[in-house]
PDB file of C-alpha atoms in Angstrom:
ATOM      1  CA  UNK A   1     -63.255  23.759  -4.259  1.00 97.00           C
ATOM      2  CA  UNK A   2     -64.852  21.249  -6.602  1.00 98.00           C
ATOM      3  CA  UNK A   3     -68.508  20.225  -6.453  1.00 98.00           C
ATOM      4  CA  UNK A   4     -69.687  16.977  -8.065  1.00 98.00           C
ATOM      5  CA  UNK A   5     -73.331  16.138  -8.467  1.00 98.00           C
ATOM      6  CA  UNK A   6     -75.431  13.229  -9.669  1.00 98.00           C
ATOM      7  CA  UNK A   7     -79.126  12.407  -9.342  1.00 97.00           C
ATOM      8  CA  UNK A   8     -78.632  11.144  -5.800  1.00 98.00           C
ATOM      9  CA  UNK A   9     -75.441  12.714  -4.453  1.00 98.00           C
ATOM     10  CA  UNK A  10     -73.700  16.019  -3.881  1.00 98.00           C
ATOM     11  CA  UNK A  11     -69.954  15.886  -3.195  1.00 98.00           C
ATOM     12  CA  UNK A  12     -67.668  18.793  -2.255  1.00 98.00           C
ATOM     13  CA  UNK A  13     -63.887  18.363  -2.208  1.00 98.00           C
ATOM     14  CA  UNK A  14     -60.820  20.555  -1.753  1.00 98.00           C
ATOM     15  CA  UNK A  15     -57.771  19.877  -3.967  1.00 98.00           C
ATOM     16  CA  UNK A  16     -55.741  22.399  -1.926  1.00 98.00           C
ATOM     17  CA  UNK A  17     -55.831  20.190   1.155  1.00 98.00           C
ATOM     18  CA  UNK A  18     -55.243  16.532   0.350  1.00 98.00           C
ATOM     19  CA  UNK A  19     -58.052  16.399  -2.198  1.00 98.00           C
ATOM     20  CA  UNK A  20     -60.249  15.687   0.811  1.00 98.00           C
ATOM     21  CA  UNK A  21     -64.005  15.189   0.527  1.00 98.00           C
ATOM     22  CA  UNK A  22     -65.718  17.617   2.852  1.00 98.00           C
ATOM     23  CA  UNK A  23     -69.341  16.800   2.012  1.00 98.00           C
ATOM     24  CA  UNK A  24     -71.209  13.685   0.945  1.00 98.00           C
ATOM     25  CA  UNK A  25     -74.893  14.630   0.862  1.00 98.00           C
ATOM     26  CA  UNK A  26     -77.690  12.156   0.203  1.00 98.00           C
ATOM     27  CA  UNK A  27     -79.977  14.224  -2.027  1.00 98.00           C
ATOM     28  CA  UNK A  28     -83.005  12.004  -1.359  1.00 97.00           C
ATOM     29  CA  UNK A  29     -82.964  12.822   2.366  1.00 98.00           C
ATOM     30  CA  UNK A  30     -80.797  15.972   2.393  1.00 98.00           C
ATOM     31  CA  UNK A  31     -78.549  14.464   5.050  1.00 98.00           C
ATOM     32  CA  UNK A  32     -74.808  15.164   5.237  1.00 98.00           C
ATOM     33  CA  UNK A  33     -73.221  11.771   5.933  1.00 98.00           C
ATOM     34  CA  UNK A  34     -69.650  12.807   6.757  1.00 98.00           C
ATOM     35  CA  UNK A  35     -68.467  13.932  10.181  1.00 98.00           C
ATOM     36  CA  UNK A  36     -66.825  17.081  11.537  1.00 97.00           C
ATOM     37  CA  UNK A  37     -64.482  17.792  14.466  1.00 98.00           C
ATOM     38  CA  UNK A  38     -65.651  20.076  17.307  1.00 97.00           C
ATOM     39  CA  UNK A  39     -63.111  22.820  16.509  1.00 97.00           C
ATOM     40  CA  UNK A  40     -62.336  25.377  13.830  1.00 97.00           C
ATOM     41  CA  UNK A  41     -59.562  24.480  11.379  1.00 97.00           C
ATOM     42  CA  UNK A  42     -56.279  26.282  10.704  1.00 98.00           C
ATOM     43  CA  UNK A  43     -55.301  27.158   7.142  1.00 97.00           C
ATOM     44  CA  UNK A  44     -54.200  24.199   4.980  1.00 97.00           C
ATOM     45  CA  UNK A  45     -50.506  23.374   5.130  1.00 98.00           C
ATOM     46  CA  UNK A  46     -48.596  20.941   2.959  1.00 98.00           C
ATOM     47  CA  UNK A  47     -45.562  18.864   3.883  1.00 98.00           C
ATOM     48  CA  UNK A  48     -44.817  16.072   6.339  1.00 98.00           C
ATOM     49  CA  UNK A  49     -46.580  17.245   9.493  1.00 98.00           C
ATOM     50  CA  UNK A  50     -46.588  16.119  13.110  1.00 98.00           C
ATOM     51  CA  UNK A  51     -49.900  14.950  14.577  1.00 98.00           C
ATOM     52  CA  UNK A  52     -50.646  18.224  16.385  1.00 97.00           C
ATOM     53  CA  UNK A  53     -50.132  20.332  13.247  1.00 98.00           C
ATOM     54  CA  UNK A  54     -52.113  17.885  11.079  1.00 98.00           C
ATOM     55  CA  UNK A  55     -55.005  17.750  13.547  1.00 98.00           C
ATOM     56  CA  UNK A  56     -55.194  21.557  13.791  1.00 98.00           C
ATOM     57  CA  UNK A  57     -56.027  21.577  10.059  1.00 98.00           C
ATOM     58  CA  UNK A  58     -58.428  18.645  10.142  1.00 98.00           C
ATOM     59  CA  UNK A  59     -61.935  19.465   8.885  1.00 98.00           C
ATOM     60  CA  UNK A  60     -63.458  16.008   9.040  1.00 98.00           C
ATOM     61  CA  UNK A  61     -64.705  14.359   5.876  1.00 98.00           C
ATOM     62  CA  UNK A  62     -62.679  11.838   3.890  1.00 98.00           C
ATOM     63  CA  UNK A  63     -58.926  11.756   3.168  1.00 98.00           C
ATOM     64  CA  UNK A  64     -56.476   9.351   1.545  1.00 98.00           C
ATOM     65  CA  UNK A  65     -53.603   8.741   3.985  1.00 98.00           C
ATOM     66  CA  UNK A  66     -50.443   7.792   2.040  1.00 98.00           C
ATOM     67  CA  UNK A  67     -47.609   6.906   1.727  1.00 98.00           C
ATOM     68  CA  UNK A  68     -47.773   6.761   5.528  1.00 98.00           C
ATOM     69  CA  UNK A  69     -50.776   6.024   7.748  1.00 98.00           C
ATOM     70  CA  UNK A  70     -50.809   6.694  11.460  1.00 98.00           C
ATOM     71  CA  UNK A  71     -47.762   7.774  13.449  1.00 98.00           C
ATOM     72  CA  UNK A  72     -45.062   9.948  11.872  1.00 98.00           C
ATOM     73  CA  UNK A  73     -41.790   8.102  11.344  1.00 98.00           C
ATOM     74  CA  UNK A  74     -38.456   7.971   9.504  1.00 98.00           C
ATOM     75  CA  UNK A  75     -37.742   5.358   6.810  1.00 98.00           C
ATOM     76  CA  UNK A  76     -34.315   5.197   5.197  1.00 95.00           C
ATOM     77  CA  UNK A  77     -33.470   8.650   6.488  1.00 97.00           C
ATOM     78  CA  UNK A  78     -36.671  10.181   5.038  1.00 97.00           C
ATOM     79  CA  UNK A  79     -39.296  11.664   7.349  1.00 98.00           C
ATOM     80  CA  UNK A  80     -42.947  10.737   6.803  1.00 98.00           C
ATOM     81  CA  UNK A  81     -45.614  12.886   8.445  1.00 98.00           C
ATOM     82  CA  UNK A  82     -48.709  11.889  10.395  1.00 98.00           C
ATOM     83  CA  UNK A  83     -51.139  10.124   8.027  1.00 98.00           C
ATOM     84  CA  UNK A  84     -48.770  10.774   5.106  1.00 98.00           C
ATOM     85  CA  UNK A  85     -48.133  13.906   3.096  1.00 98.00           C
ATOM     86  CA  UNK A  86     -50.728  13.057   0.449  1.00 98.00           C
ATOM     87  CA  UNK A  87     -53.468  13.592   3.065  1.00 98.00           C
ATOM     88  CA  UNK A  88     -52.682  17.308   3.485  1.00 98.00           C
ATOM     89  CA  UNK A  89     -50.596  18.366   0.452  1.00 98.00           C
ATOM     90  CA  UNK A  90     -52.150  20.225  -2.511  1.00 98.00           C
ATOM     91  CA  UNK A  91     -53.294  17.956  -5.359  1.00 98.00           C
ATOM     92  CA  UNK A  92     -53.446  18.849  -9.053  1.00 98.00           C
ATOM     93  CA  UNK A  93     -56.808  18.705 -10.836  1.00 98.00           C
ATOM     94  CA  UNK A  94     -56.123  17.031 -14.190  1.00 98.00           C
ATOM     95  CA  UNK A  95     -59.762  16.670 -15.320  1.00 98.00           C
ATOM     96  CA  UNK A  96     -63.170  17.784 -14.050  1.00 98.00           C
ATOM     97  CA  UNK A  97     -66.823  17.700 -15.084  1.00 98.00           C
ATOM     98  CA  UNK A  98     -70.139  18.190 -13.296  1.00 98.00           C
ATOM     99  CA  UNK A  99     -70.062  14.644 -11.909  1.00 98.00           C
ATOM    100  CA  UNK A 100     -66.412  13.532 -11.937  1.00 98.00           C
ATOM    101  CA  UNK A 101     -62.838  14.659 -11.483  1.00 98.00           C
ATOM    102  CA  UNK A 102     -59.282  13.330 -11.565  1.00 98.00           C
ATOM    103  CA  UNK A 103     -56.675  14.469  -9.029  1.00 98.00           C
ATOM    104  CA  UNK A 104     -52.943  13.739  -8.962  1.00 98.00           C
ATOM    105  CA  UNK A 105     -50.186  13.966  -6.349  1.00 98.00           C
ATOM    106  CA  UNK A 106     -46.500  13.051  -6.372  1.00 98.00           C
ATOM    107  CA  UNK A 107     -44.036  12.605  -3.536  1.00 98.00           C
ATOM    108  CA  UNK A 108     -41.825  10.132  -1.686  1.00 98.00           C
ATOM    109  CA  UNK A 109     -41.125   8.140  -4.855  1.00 98.00           C
ATOM    110  CA  UNK A 110     -44.754   7.572  -5.926  1.00 98.00           C
ATOM    111  CA  UNK A 111     -47.393   9.246  -8.065  1.00 98.00           C
ATOM    112  CA  UNK A 112     -51.040   8.853  -7.049  1.00 98.00           C
ATOM    113  CA  UNK A 113     -54.024   9.390  -9.326  1.00 98.00           C
ATOM    114  CA  UNK A 114     -57.437   9.570  -7.676  1.00 98.00           C
ATOM    115  CA  UNK A 115     -60.566   9.470  -9.837  1.00 98.00           C
ATOM    116  CA  UNK A 116     -63.962  10.320  -8.343  1.00 98.00           C
ATOM    117  CA  UNK A 117     -67.266   9.818 -10.118  1.00 98.00           C
ATOM    118  CA  UNK A 118     -70.790  10.432  -8.828  1.00 98.00           C
ATOM    119  CA  UNK A 119     -73.304   8.329 -10.757  1.00 97.00           C
ATOM    120  CA  UNK A 120     -76.945   8.056  -9.637  1.00 97.00           C
ATOM    121  CA  UNK A 121     -76.697   7.175  -5.904  1.00 97.00           C
ATOM    122  CA  UNK A 122     -73.078   5.928  -5.838  1.00 98.00           C
ATOM    123  CA  UNK A 123     -69.708   7.644  -5.483  1.00 98.00           C
ATOM    124  CA  UNK A 124     -66.847   5.616  -6.975  1.00 98.00           C
ATOM    125  CA  UNK A 125     -63.269   6.413  -5.939  1.00 98.00           C
ATOM    126  CA  UNK A 126     -60.527   4.750  -8.016  1.00 98.00           C
ATOM    127  CA  UNK A 127     -56.916   4.983  -6.882  1.00 98.00           C
ATOM    128  CA  UNK A 128     -53.775   4.164  -8.889  1.00 98.00           C
ATOM    129  CA  UNK A 129     -50.348   4.444  -7.247  1.00 98.00           C
ATOM    130  CA  UNK A 130     -47.268   4.100  -9.457  1.00 98.00           C
ATOM    131  CA  UNK A 131     -43.619   4.011  -8.468  1.00 98.00           C
ATOM    132  CA  UNK A 132     -41.519   6.837  -9.923  1.00 98.00           C
ATOM    133  CA  UNK A 133     -38.282   6.021  -8.076  1.00 93.00           C
ATOM    134  CA  UNK A 134     -36.378   2.898  -7.154  1.00 89.00           C
ATOM    135  CA  UNK A 135     -38.036   0.856  -4.395  1.00 95.00           C
ATOM    136  CA  UNK A 136     -40.501   3.276  -2.803  1.00 98.00           C
ATOM    137  CA  UNK A 137     -42.229   1.925   0.357  1.00 98.00           C
ATOM    138  CA  UNK A 138     -45.818   2.795   1.186  1.00 98.00           C
ATOM    139  CA  UNK A 139     -48.942   1.980   3.115  1.00 98.00           C
ATOM    140  CA  UNK A 140     -52.374   3.434   2.392  1.00 98.00           C
ATOM    141  CA  UNK A 141     -55.600   4.110   4.236  1.00 98.00           C
ATOM    142  CA  UNK A 142     -58.963   5.675   3.366  1.00 98.00           C
ATOM    143  CA  UNK A 143     -59.865   7.920   6.329  1.00 98.00           C
ATOM    144  CA  UNK A 144     -63.672   8.346   6.279  1.00 99.00           C
ATOM    145  CA  UNK A 145     -65.335  10.259   9.127  1.00 98.00           C
ATOM    146  CA  UNK A 146     -68.991   9.385   9.681  1.00 98.00           C
ATOM    147  CA  UNK A 147     -71.200  12.103  11.133  1.00 95.00           C
ATOM    148  CA  UNK A 148     -74.056  12.652  13.532  1.00 97.00           C
ATOM    149  CA  UNK A 149     -76.787  11.785  11.006  1.00 98.00           C
ATOM    150  CA  UNK A 150     -75.704   8.146  11.315  1.00 98.00           C
ATOM    151  CA  UNK A 151     -74.675   8.168  14.994  1.00 98.00           C
ATOM    152  CA  UNK A 152     -77.630   9.781  16.785  1.00 98.00           C
ATOM    153  CA  UNK A 153     -79.333   8.229  18.697  1.00 98.00           C
ATOM    154  CA  UNK A 154     -77.493   4.932  17.995  1.00 98.00           C
ATOM    155  CA  UNK A 155     -75.211   3.621  15.269  1.00 98.00           C
ATOM    156  CA  UNK A 156     -75.171   0.055  13.935  1.00 98.00           C
ATOM    157  CA  UNK A 157     -71.882  -1.114  12.389  1.00 98.00           C
ATOM    158  CA  UNK A 158     -71.987  -4.082  10.007  1.00 98.00           C
ATOM    159  CA  UNK A 159     -68.620  -5.612   9.054  1.00 98.00           C
ATOM    160  CA  UNK A 160     -67.381  -8.984   7.765  1.00 98.00           C
ATOM    161  CA  UNK A 161     -66.088 -11.455  10.348  1.00 97.00           C
ATOM    162  CA  UNK A 162     -62.505 -10.212  10.674  1.00 98.00           C
ATOM    163  CA  UNK A 163     -60.178 -10.513  13.673  1.00 98.00           C
ATOM    164  CA  UNK A 164     -61.051  -7.594  15.953  1.00 98.00           C
ATOM    165  CA  UNK A 165     -58.981  -6.025  18.731  1.00 98.00           C
ATOM    166  CA  UNK A 166     -58.282  -2.684  20.403  1.00 98.00           C
ATOM    167  CA  UNK A 167     -55.231  -0.711  19.257  1.00 98.00           C
ATOM    168  CA  UNK A 168     -52.879   1.542  21.195  1.00 97.00           C
ATOM    169  CA  UNK A 169     -51.514   4.469  19.180  1.00 94.00           C
ATOM    170  CA  UNK A 170     -48.155   3.990  20.934  1.00 95.00           C
ATOM    171  CA  UNK A 171     -47.811   0.215  21.110  1.00 96.00           C
ATOM    172  CA  UNK A 172     -50.187  -1.347  18.583  1.00 97.00           C
ATOM    173  CA  UNK A 173     -49.902  -4.339  18.516  1.00 98.00           C
ATOM    174  CA  UNK A 174     -48.284  -4.429  15.035  1.00 98.00           C
ATOM    175  CA  UNK A 175     -49.815  -7.845  14.310  1.00 98.00           C
ATOM    176  CA  UNK A 176     -53.290  -9.175  15.176  1.00 98.00           C
ATOM    177  CA  UNK A 177     -53.150 -10.889  18.598  1.00 98.00           C
ATOM    178  CA  UNK A 178     -53.370 -14.669  18.541  1.00 97.00           C
ATOM    179  CA  UNK A 179     -56.463 -14.472  20.760  1.00 97.00           C
ATOM    180  CA  UNK A 180     -58.184 -11.668  18.823  1.00 98.00           C
ATOM    181  CA  UNK A 181     -61.965 -11.845  18.867  1.00 98.00           C
ATOM    182  CA  UNK A 182     -64.090 -12.222  15.748  1.00 98.00           C
ATOM    183  CA  UNK A 183     -66.247  -9.215  14.862  1.00 98.00           C
ATOM    184  CA  UNK A 184     -68.768  -8.122  16.201  1.00 98.00           C
ATOM    185  CA  UNK A 185     -66.764  -8.805  19.376  1.00 98.00           C
ATOM    186  CA  UNK A 186     -63.361  -7.179  19.937  1.00 98.00           C
ATOM    187  CA  UNK A 187     -60.510  -8.041  22.280  1.00 98.00           C
ATOM    188  CA  UNK A 188     -59.702  -4.962  24.398  1.00 98.00           C
ATOM    189  CA  UNK A 189     -56.266  -3.929  25.636  1.00 98.00           C
ATOM    190  CA  UNK A 190     -57.146  -4.950  29.217  1.00 98.00           C
ATOM    191  CA  UNK A 191     -57.878  -8.508  28.056  1.00 98.00           C
ATOM    192  CA  UNK A 192     -61.669  -8.224  28.240  1.00 98.00           C
ATOM    193  CA  UNK A 193     -64.042  -8.509  25.292  1.00 98.00           C
ATOM    194  CA  UNK A 194     -66.708  -6.106  24.129  1.00 98.00           C
ATOM    195  CA  UNK A 195     -69.476  -6.300  21.565  1.00 98.00           C
ATOM    196  CA  UNK A 196     -68.845  -3.345  19.247  1.00 97.00           C
ATOM    197  CA  UNK A 197     -71.434  -3.385  16.466  1.00 98.00           C
ATOM    198  CA  UNK A 198     -73.792  -0.771  17.926  1.00 97.00           C
ATOM    199  CA  UNK A 199     -73.435   2.165  20.287  1.00 97.00           C
ATOM    200  CA  UNK A 200     -75.822   4.842  21.654  1.00 98.00           C
ATOM    201  CA  UNK A 201     -74.511   8.388  21.322  1.00 98.00           C
ATOM    202  CA  UNK A 202     -75.668   9.171  24.871  1.00 98.00           C
ATOM    203  CA  UNK A 203     -72.921   6.877  26.235  1.00 97.00           C
ATOM    204  CA  UNK A 204     -69.361   8.317  26.196  1.00 97.00           C
ATOM    205  CA  UNK A 205     -66.773   6.134  24.502  1.00 94.00           C
ATOM    206  CA  UNK A 206     -63.281   6.169  23.010  1.00 96.00           C
ATOM    207  CA  UNK A 207     -62.124   3.147  21.020  1.00 97.00           C
ATOM    208  CA  UNK A 208     -59.479   2.624  18.358  1.00 98.00           C
ATOM    209  CA  UNK A 209     -60.061  -0.840  16.928  1.00 98.00           C
ATOM    210  CA  UNK A 210     -58.409  -2.927  14.260  1.00 98.00           C
ATOM    211  CA  UNK A 211     -60.368  -5.489  12.266  1.00 98.00           C
ATOM    212  CA  UNK A 212     -57.790  -7.554  10.407  1.00 98.00           C
ATOM    213  CA  UNK A 213     -57.807  -9.989   7.502  1.00 98.00           C
ATOM    214  CA  UNK A 214     -61.256  -9.100   6.209  1.00 98.00           C
ATOM    215  CA  UNK A 215     -62.726 -11.769   3.911  1.00 97.00           C
ATOM    216  CA  UNK A 216     -64.433  -9.003   1.896  1.00 98.00           C
ATOM    217  CA  UNK A 217     -64.179  -5.230   1.842  1.00 98.00           C
ATOM    218  CA  UNK A 218     -67.543  -3.963   3.042  1.00 98.00           C
ATOM    219  CA  UNK A 219     -68.847  -1.787   5.874  1.00 98.00           C
ATOM    220  CA  UNK A 220     -72.401  -0.584   6.492  1.00 98.00           C
ATOM    221  CA  UNK A 221     -73.018   2.228   8.978  1.00 98.00           C
ATOM    222  CA  UNK A 222     -76.674   2.745   9.818  1.00 98.00           C
ATOM    223  CA  UNK A 223     -78.727   4.941  12.129  1.00 98.00           C
ATOM    224  CA  UNK A 224     -80.763   2.486  14.231  1.00 98.00           C
ATOM    225  CA  UNK A 225     -83.697   4.903  14.532  1.00 98.00           C
ATOM    226  CA  UNK A 226     -83.975   6.616  11.144  1.00 98.00           C
ATOM    227  CA  UNK A 227     -82.682   3.810   8.922  1.00 98.00           C
ATOM    228  CA  UNK A 228     -80.336   6.221   7.116  1.00 98.00           C
ATOM    229  CA  UNK A 229     -77.170   4.366   6.217  1.00 98.00           C
ATOM    230  CA  UNK A 230     -73.982   4.421   4.204  1.00 98.00           C
ATOM    231  CA  UNK A 231     -72.513   1.374   2.494  1.00 98.00           C
ATOM    232  CA  UNK A 232     -68.778   1.340   1.767  1.00 98.00           C
ATOM    233  CA  UNK A 233     -67.329  -1.376  -0.448  1.00 98.00           C
ATOM    234  CA  UNK A 234     -63.778  -1.913  -1.684  1.00 98.00           C
ATOM    235  CA  UNK A 235     -61.599  -4.631  -3.177  1.00 95.00           C
ATOM    236  CA  UNK A 236     -59.750  -6.072  -0.203  1.00 95.00           C
ATOM    237  CA  UNK A 237     -56.792  -7.777  -1.860  1.00 95.00           C
ATOM    238  CA  UNK A 238     -54.561  -4.889  -0.685  1.00 96.00           C
ATOM    239  CA  UNK A 239     -56.808  -3.003   1.766  1.00 98.00           C
ATOM    240  CA  UNK A 240     -57.250  -6.175   3.836  1.00 98.00           C
ATOM    241  CA  UNK A 241     -57.760  -4.471   7.180  1.00 98.00           C
ATOM    242  CA  UNK A 242     -59.969  -1.827   8.783  1.00 98.00           C
ATOM    243  CA  UNK A 243     -59.396   0.675  11.561  1.00 98.00           C
ATOM    244  CA  UNK A 244     -62.333   2.088  13.503  1.00 98.00           C
ATOM    245  CA  UNK A 245     -61.917   5.176  15.664  1.00 98.00           C
ATOM    246  CA  UNK A 246     -65.139   5.772  17.585  1.00 97.00           C
ATOM    247  CA  UNK A 247     -65.034   8.896  19.710  1.00 97.00           C
ATOM    248  CA  UNK A 248     -67.985  10.029  21.843  1.00 97.00           C
ATOM    249  CA  UNK A 249     -67.117  12.977  24.120  1.00 97.00           C
ATOM    250  CA  UNK A 250     -64.045  11.398  25.745  1.00 97.00           C
ATOM    251  CA  UNK A 251     -60.824  12.484  23.984  1.00 93.00           C
ATOM    252  CA  UNK A 252     -59.148  15.634  25.285  1.00 94.00           C
ATOM    253  CA  UNK A 253     -56.774  18.181  23.752  1.00 94.00           C
ATOM    254  CA  UNK A 254     -58.307  20.033  20.795  1.00 95.00           C
ATOM    255  CA  UNK A 255     -61.243  17.566  20.834  1.00 96.00           C
ATOM    256  CA  UNK A 256     -62.304  19.011  24.246  1.00 95.00           C
ATOM    257  CA  UNK A 257     -64.291  15.888  25.127  1.00 97.00           C
ATOM    258  CA  UNK A 258     -66.864  17.141  22.605  1.00 97.00           C
ATOM    259  CA  UNK A 259     -66.294  14.983  19.498  1.00 97.00           C
ATOM    260  CA  UNK A 260     -69.044  12.685  18.231  1.00 97.00           C
ATOM    261  CA  UNK A 261     -67.538  10.886  15.259  1.00 98.00           C
ATOM    262  CA  UNK A 262     -66.873   7.405  13.875  1.00 98.00           C
ATOM    263  CA  UNK A 263     -63.908   7.156  11.506  1.00 98.00           C
ATOM    264  CA  UNK A 264     -64.011   4.095   9.237  1.00 98.00           C
ATOM    265  CA  UNK A 265     -60.614   3.362   7.692  1.00 98.00           C
ATOM    266  CA  UNK A 266     -59.970   0.612   5.121  1.00 98.00           C
ATOM    267  CA  UNK A 267     -56.218   0.054   5.413  1.00 98.00           C
ATOM    268  CA  UNK A 268     -53.314  -1.907   3.983  1.00 98.00           C
ATOM    269  CA  UNK A 269     -51.850  -2.542   7.464  1.00 98.00           C
ATOM    270  CA  UNK A 270     -53.485  -3.764  10.721  1.00 98.00           C
ATOM    271  CA  UNK A 271     -52.080  -1.052  13.036  1.00 98.00           C
ATOM    272  CA  UNK A 272     -51.584   2.725  13.327  1.00 98.00           C
ATOM    273  CA  UNK A 273     -47.855   2.666  14.143  1.00 98.00           C
ATOM    274  CA  UNK A 274     -46.742   4.059  10.794  1.00 98.00           C
ATOM    275  CA  UNK A 275     -44.686   3.108   7.756  1.00 98.00           C
ATOM    276  CA  UNK A 276     -41.463   2.343   9.664  1.00 98.00           C
ATOM    277  CA  UNK A 277     -43.232  -0.327  11.719  1.00 98.00           C
ATOM    278  CA  UNK A 278     -44.866  -1.677   8.556  1.00 98.00           C
ATOM    279  CA  UNK A 279     -41.431  -1.981   6.922  1.00 98.00           C
ATOM    280  CA  UNK A 280     -40.044  -3.696  10.019  1.00 98.00           C
ATOM    281  CA  UNK A 281     -42.855  -6.266   9.978  1.00 98.00           C
ATOM    282  CA  UNK A 282     -42.782  -6.829   6.217  1.00 98.00           C
ATOM    283  CA  UNK A 283     -46.228  -5.212   5.795  1.00 98.00           C
ATOM    284  CA  UNK A 284     -45.289  -2.266   3.539  1.00 98.00           C
ATOM    285  CA  UNK A 285     -45.771  -2.371  -0.205  1.00 98.00           C
ATOM    286  CA  UNK A 286     -42.578  -1.620  -2.178  1.00 98.00           C
ATOM    287  CA  UNK A 287     -43.028  -0.191  -5.655  1.00 98.00           C
ATOM    288  CA  UNK A 288     -40.275  -0.308  -8.255  1.00 97.00           C
ATOM    289  CA  UNK A 289     -40.192   2.358 -10.935  1.00 98.00           C
ATOM    290  CA  UNK A 290     -43.244   1.880 -13.175  1.00 98.00           C
ATOM    291  CA  UNK A 291     -44.909  -0.671 -10.870  1.00 98.00           C
ATOM    292  CA  UNK A 292     -48.548   0.060  -9.945  1.00 98.00           C
ATOM    293  CA  UNK A 293     -50.940  -0.843  -7.165  1.00 98.00           C
ATOM    294  CA  UNK A 294     -54.627   0.049  -7.546  1.00 98.00           C
ATOM    295  CA  UNK A 295     -57.948  -0.283  -5.765  1.00 98.00           C
ATOM    296  CA  UNK A 296     -61.500   1.004  -5.988  1.00 98.00           C
ATOM    297  CA  UNK A 297     -63.948   2.045  -3.278  1.00 98.00           C
ATOM    298  CA  UNK A 298     -67.641   2.900  -3.535  1.00 98.00           C
ATOM    299  CA  UNK A 299     -69.909   4.825  -1.169  1.00 98.00           C
ATOM    300  CA  UNK A 300     -73.698   4.514  -1.437  1.00 98.00           C
ATOM    301  CA  UNK A 301     -76.401   5.946   0.861  1.00 98.00           C
ATOM    302  CA  UNK A 302     -78.997   3.501   2.185  1.00 98.00           C
ATOM    303  CA  UNK A 303     -82.576   4.229   3.284  1.00 95.00           C
TER     304      UNK A 303
END
């Protein structure tokens, strides 16, 4: 485990399991801002996993999903696991100090370097992905679970005016519908529309939403009662879309209708159907050897 600390933040992350951030604590209020699942986790396991095996090891927090995001699939005869192998493989720590670290991972024709720095009240995450083989396809997603401190008794979700619609994990759609609503409304799978920018935790809910073609990369999650918030900001030239999975005591299986979590997911594709579908719809990024794609994301508590 690595622990990073600044004047306003405490961050705990695990290089053994996707380099995931397990804790993001606002030191001014003492509140843990990241979410947790309602089940104990199995031991970390690397490799390209199916969804059931991946979920059994999920501990909440914040992961980078790459070079796949969403459903497992096969591309060019190569299997890609649920949310991509980088999200659950071990990462190498190449540098570390009290307030920053650099992690690296290689696989599926790419090398990813992830730099994290806590400075005052802001965590900055910088990601560089470089091709190390000929024509490696990828998609990427930042998988950030927001916890009860921001959801109870009611969460307010501020997003730019993107095209918003409900997603099916099995059917998508792979492209934003022509009649998609504009956030804060979303077009639901049954054809109705719903205002989605606030929700009381007392009311059960299960929604997987896409918000596509964001004009800017910014999301603010705020507790309507306490005022505690978290601002996420990222450059949206590649991460142009956002997924929102909001689960309030509805989903079954290992979640046991007990989860209370909002997962905010800046993404390079507008659906959760996986890399094969992204390739089919010309949405994947292809990196030649030595070619790089990069982005930066910041997280800052609000009061």
